[in-house]
mmCIF file of C-alpha atoms in Angstrom:
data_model
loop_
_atom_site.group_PDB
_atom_site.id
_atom_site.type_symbol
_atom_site.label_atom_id
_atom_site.label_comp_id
_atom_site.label_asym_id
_atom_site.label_seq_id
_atom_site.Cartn_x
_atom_site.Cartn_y
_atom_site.Cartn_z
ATOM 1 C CA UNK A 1 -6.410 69.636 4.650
ATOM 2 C CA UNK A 2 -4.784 66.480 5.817
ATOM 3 C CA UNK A 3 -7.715 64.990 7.561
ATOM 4 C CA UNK A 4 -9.779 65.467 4.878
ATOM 5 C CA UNK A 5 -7.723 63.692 2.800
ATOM 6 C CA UNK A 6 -7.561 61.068 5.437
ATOM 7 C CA UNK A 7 -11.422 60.639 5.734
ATOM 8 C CA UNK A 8 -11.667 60.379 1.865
ATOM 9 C CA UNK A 9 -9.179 57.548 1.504
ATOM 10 C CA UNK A 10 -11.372 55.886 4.592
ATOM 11 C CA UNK A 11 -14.412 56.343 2.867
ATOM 12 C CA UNK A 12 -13.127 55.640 -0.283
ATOM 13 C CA UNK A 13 -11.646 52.340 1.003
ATOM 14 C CA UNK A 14 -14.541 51.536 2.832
ATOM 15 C CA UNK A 15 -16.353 51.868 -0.833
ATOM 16 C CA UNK A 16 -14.472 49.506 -2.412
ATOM 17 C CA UNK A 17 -14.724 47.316 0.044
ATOM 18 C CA UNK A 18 -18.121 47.298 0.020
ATOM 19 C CA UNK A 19 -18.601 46.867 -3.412
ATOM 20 C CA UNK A 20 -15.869 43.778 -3.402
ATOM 21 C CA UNK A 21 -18.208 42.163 -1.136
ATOM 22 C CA UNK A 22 -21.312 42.838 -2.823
ATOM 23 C CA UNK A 23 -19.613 41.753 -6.040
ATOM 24 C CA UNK A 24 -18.754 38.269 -4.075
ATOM 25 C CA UNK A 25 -22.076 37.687 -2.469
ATOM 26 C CA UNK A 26 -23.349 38.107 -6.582
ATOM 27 C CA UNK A 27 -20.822 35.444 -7.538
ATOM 28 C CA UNK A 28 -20.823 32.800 -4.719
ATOM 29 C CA UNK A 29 -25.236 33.207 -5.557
ATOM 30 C CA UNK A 30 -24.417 32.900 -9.299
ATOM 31 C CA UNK A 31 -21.967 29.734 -8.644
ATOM 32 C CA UNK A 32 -25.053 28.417 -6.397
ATOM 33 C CA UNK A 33 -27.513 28.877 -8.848
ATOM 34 C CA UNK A 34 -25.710 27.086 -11.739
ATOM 35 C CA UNK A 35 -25.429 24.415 -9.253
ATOM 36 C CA UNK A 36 -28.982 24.013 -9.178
ATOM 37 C CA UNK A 37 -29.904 24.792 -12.506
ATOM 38 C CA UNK A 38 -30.141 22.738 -15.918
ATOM 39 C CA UNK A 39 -28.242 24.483 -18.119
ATOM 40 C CA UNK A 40 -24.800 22.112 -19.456
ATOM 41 C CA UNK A 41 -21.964 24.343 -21.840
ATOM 42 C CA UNK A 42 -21.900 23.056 -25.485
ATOM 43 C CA UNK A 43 -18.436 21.763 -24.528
ATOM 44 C CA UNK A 44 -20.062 18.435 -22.569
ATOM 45 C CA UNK A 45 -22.440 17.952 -24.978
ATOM 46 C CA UNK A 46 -21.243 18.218 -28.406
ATOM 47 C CA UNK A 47 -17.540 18.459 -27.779
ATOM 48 C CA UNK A 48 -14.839 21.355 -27.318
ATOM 49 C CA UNK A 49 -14.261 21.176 -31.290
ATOM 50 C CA UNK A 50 -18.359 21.942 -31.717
ATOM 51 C CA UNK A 51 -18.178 24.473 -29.282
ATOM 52 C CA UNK A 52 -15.372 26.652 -30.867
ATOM 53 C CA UNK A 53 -16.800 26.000 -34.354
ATOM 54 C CA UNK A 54 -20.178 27.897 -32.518
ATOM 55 C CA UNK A 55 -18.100 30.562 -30.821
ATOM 56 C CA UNK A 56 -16.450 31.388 -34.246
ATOM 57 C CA UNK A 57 -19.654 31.409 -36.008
ATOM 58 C CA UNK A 58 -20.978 33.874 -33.302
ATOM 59 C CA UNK A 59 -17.868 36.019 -33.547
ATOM 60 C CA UNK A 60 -17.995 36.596 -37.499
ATOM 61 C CA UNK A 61 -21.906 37.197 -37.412
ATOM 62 C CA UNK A 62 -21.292 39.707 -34.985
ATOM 63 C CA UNK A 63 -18.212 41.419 -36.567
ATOM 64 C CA UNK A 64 -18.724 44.860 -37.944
ATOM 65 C CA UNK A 65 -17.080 45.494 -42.133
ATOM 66 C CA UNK A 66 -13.635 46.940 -42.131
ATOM 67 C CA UNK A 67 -15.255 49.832 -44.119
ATOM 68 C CA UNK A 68 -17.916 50.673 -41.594
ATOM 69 C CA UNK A 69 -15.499 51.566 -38.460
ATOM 70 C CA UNK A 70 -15.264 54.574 -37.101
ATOM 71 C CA UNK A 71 -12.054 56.407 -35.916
ATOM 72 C CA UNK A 72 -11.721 56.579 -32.191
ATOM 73 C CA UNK A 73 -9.572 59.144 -30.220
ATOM 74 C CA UNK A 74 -7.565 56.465 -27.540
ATOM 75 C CA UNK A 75 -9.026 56.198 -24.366
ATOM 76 C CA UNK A 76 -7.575 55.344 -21.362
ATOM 77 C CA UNK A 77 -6.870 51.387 -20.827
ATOM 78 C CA UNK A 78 -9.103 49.423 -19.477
ATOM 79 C CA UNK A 79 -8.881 48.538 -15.860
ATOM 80 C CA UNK A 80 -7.206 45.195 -15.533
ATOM 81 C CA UNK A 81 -9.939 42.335 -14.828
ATOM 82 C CA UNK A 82 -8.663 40.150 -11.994
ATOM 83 C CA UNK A 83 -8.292 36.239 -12.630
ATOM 84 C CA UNK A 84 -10.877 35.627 -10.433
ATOM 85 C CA UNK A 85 -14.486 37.326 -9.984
ATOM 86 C CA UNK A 86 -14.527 35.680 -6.795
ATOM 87 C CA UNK A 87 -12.081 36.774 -4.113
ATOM 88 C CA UNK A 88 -12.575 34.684 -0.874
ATOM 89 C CA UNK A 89 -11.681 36.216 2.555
ATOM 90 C CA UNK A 90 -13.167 34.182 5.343
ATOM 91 C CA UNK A 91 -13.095 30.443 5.695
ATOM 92 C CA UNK A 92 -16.875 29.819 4.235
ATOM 93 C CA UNK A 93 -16.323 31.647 1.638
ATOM 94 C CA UNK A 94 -13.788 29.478 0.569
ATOM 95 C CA UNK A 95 -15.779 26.521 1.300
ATOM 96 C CA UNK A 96 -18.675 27.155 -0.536
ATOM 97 C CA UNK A 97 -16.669 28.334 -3.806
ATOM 98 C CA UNK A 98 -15.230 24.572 -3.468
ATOM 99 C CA UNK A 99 -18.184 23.072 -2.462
ATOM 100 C CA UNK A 100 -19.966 24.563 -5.766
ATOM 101 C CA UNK A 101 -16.879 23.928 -7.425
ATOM 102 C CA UNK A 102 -17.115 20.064 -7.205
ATOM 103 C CA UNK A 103 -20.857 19.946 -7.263
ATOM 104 C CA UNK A 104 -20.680 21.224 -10.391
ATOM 105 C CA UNK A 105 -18.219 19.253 -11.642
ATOM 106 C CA UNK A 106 -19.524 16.197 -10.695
ATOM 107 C CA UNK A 107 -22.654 17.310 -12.412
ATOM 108 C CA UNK A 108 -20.993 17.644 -15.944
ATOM 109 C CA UNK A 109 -18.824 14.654 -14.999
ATOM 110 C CA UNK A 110 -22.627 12.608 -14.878
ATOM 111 C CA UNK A 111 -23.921 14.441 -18.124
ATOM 112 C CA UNK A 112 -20.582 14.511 -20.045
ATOM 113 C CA UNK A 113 -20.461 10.327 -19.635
ATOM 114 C CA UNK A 114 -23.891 9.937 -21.461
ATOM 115 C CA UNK A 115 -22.273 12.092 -24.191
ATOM 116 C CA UNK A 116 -19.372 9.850 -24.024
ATOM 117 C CA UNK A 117 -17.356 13.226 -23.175
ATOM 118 C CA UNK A 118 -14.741 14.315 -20.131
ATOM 119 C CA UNK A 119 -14.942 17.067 -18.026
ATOM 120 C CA UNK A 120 -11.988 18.745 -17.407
ATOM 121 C CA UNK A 121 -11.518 21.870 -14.626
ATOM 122 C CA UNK A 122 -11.501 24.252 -16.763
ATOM 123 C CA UNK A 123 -14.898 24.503 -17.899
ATOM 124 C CA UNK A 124 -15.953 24.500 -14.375
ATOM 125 C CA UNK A 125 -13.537 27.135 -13.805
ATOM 126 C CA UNK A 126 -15.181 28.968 -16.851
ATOM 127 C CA UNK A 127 -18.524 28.662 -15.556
ATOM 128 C CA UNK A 128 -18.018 30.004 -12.101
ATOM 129 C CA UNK A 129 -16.145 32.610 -12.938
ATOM 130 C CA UNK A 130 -12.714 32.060 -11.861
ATOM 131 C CA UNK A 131 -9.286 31.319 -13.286
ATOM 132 C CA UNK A 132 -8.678 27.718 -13.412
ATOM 133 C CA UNK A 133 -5.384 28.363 -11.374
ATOM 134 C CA UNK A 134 -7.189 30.020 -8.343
ATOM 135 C CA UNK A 135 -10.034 27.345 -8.553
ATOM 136 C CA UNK A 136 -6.824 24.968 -7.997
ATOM 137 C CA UNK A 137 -5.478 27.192 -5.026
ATOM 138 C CA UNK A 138 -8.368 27.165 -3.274
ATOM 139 C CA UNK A 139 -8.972 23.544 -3.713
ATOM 140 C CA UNK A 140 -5.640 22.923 -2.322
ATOM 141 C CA UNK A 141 -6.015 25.381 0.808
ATOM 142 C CA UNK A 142 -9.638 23.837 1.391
ATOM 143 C CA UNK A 143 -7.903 20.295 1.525
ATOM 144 C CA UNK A 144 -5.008 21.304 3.370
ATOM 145 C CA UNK A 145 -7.046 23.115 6.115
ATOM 146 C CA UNK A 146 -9.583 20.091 6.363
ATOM 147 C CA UNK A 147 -6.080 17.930 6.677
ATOM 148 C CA UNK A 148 -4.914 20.263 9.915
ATOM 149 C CA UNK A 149 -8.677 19.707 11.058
ATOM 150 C CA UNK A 150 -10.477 22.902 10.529
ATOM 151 C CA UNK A 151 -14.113 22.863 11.154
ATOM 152 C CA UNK A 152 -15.961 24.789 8.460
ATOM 153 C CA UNK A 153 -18.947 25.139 10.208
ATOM 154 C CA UNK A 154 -17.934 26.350 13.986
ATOM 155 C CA UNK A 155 -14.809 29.173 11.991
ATOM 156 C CA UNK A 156 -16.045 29.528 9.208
ATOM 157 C CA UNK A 157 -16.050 33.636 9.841
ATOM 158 C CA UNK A 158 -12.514 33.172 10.615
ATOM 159 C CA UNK A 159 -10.350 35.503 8.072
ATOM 160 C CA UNK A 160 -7.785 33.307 6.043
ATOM 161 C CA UNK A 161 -5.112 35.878 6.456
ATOM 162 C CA UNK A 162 -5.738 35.951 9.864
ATOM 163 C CA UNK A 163 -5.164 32.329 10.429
ATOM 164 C CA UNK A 164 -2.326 30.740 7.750
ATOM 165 C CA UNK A 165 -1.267 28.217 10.402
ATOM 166 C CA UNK A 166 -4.172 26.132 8.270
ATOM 167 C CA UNK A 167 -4.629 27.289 5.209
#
C-alpha cells in the first residue's frame, strides 16, 4: 500500500544516511591517522617520474595474458564513485578535513624539502581521499567562514546548508 511504500523510502533513506555517516567518520579517522603516522608517497621522495615508473611496473606484473581471459556476460555499470569519499555536512566536519588537510601538507612540504622536492595539492588530495577540486572548495568555504567570523568550536554542529550566510 502507499504507506508502506512510504515507510520503506524512510527507512531506506534513513539507511543511507547512516551508512554516509559511518563512511565519513571512517574517512575523517583515516585522514587523522595519516596525519599522525610516518608513512610519505613515493612522489616526495623519489619524484612523480619514479613514482609512475613504480605504478607501471606494478600494473604490468599484475596484468593477466590476453590468452588467459575469460568471456564475461556484461554486468550492470558500476555505481558512479563520487569525487570525494568525504562529504562534509556540519561545520567541524569541514574543519577538521582542512585542518588534516594542511597538517598534512605541511608535513610533506618539511619531508619533500630534504628531498629537494615540492608538494603540490594534489597528492594531499590523493592521500585523503578527496578530489583535489573539493579539497579546494572546502578550503575556500573554511577561509571564507573564518573571514565572516565563525567560531569553529562554539557551531561547529551547525549544518552548512543550514547556514550559507558564512560559508
Amino acid at each position: 500500500t502507499r504507506e508502506e511504500r512510504r515507510q520503506r523510502k524512510i527507512a531506506m533513506r534513513k539507511q543511507r544516511e547512516e551508512y554516509a555517516q559511518k563512511q565519513k567518520e571512517a574517512a575523517l579517522r583515516r585522514a587523522a591517522d595519516l596525519v599522525h603516522s610516518n608513512r610519505v608517497p613515493i612522489e616526495i621522495t623519489r619524484g612523480a617520474a619514479a613514482a609512475q615508473a613504480a605504478a607501471n611496473a606494478a600494473v604490468a606484473a599484475a596484468a593477466v595474458p590476453a590468452a588467459e581471459t575469460v568471456e564475461t556476460p556484461p554486468m550492470e555499470p558500476p555505481y558512479k564513485k563520487g569525487r570525494s569519499s568525504i562529504v562534509i555536512s556540519t561545520a567541524s566536519d569541514l574543519d577538521q578535513i582542512v585542518t588534516h588537510s594542511n597538517n598534512l601538507w605541511a608535513k610533506y612540504n618539511a619531508i619533500a624539502k630534504e628531498h629537494n622536492q615540492k608538494v603540490n595539492w594534489v597528492v594531499v588530495a590523493k592521500e585523503l581521499g578527496i578530489h583535489v577540486k573539493v579539497r579546494e572548495k572546502y578550503a575556500r568555504m573554511h577561509a571564507r567562514a573564518k573571514s565572516r567570523g565563525f567560531d569553529f568550536v562554539n557551531w561547529g554542529h551547525y549544518r552548512i546548508k543550514d547556514y550559507p550566510q558564512y560559508f
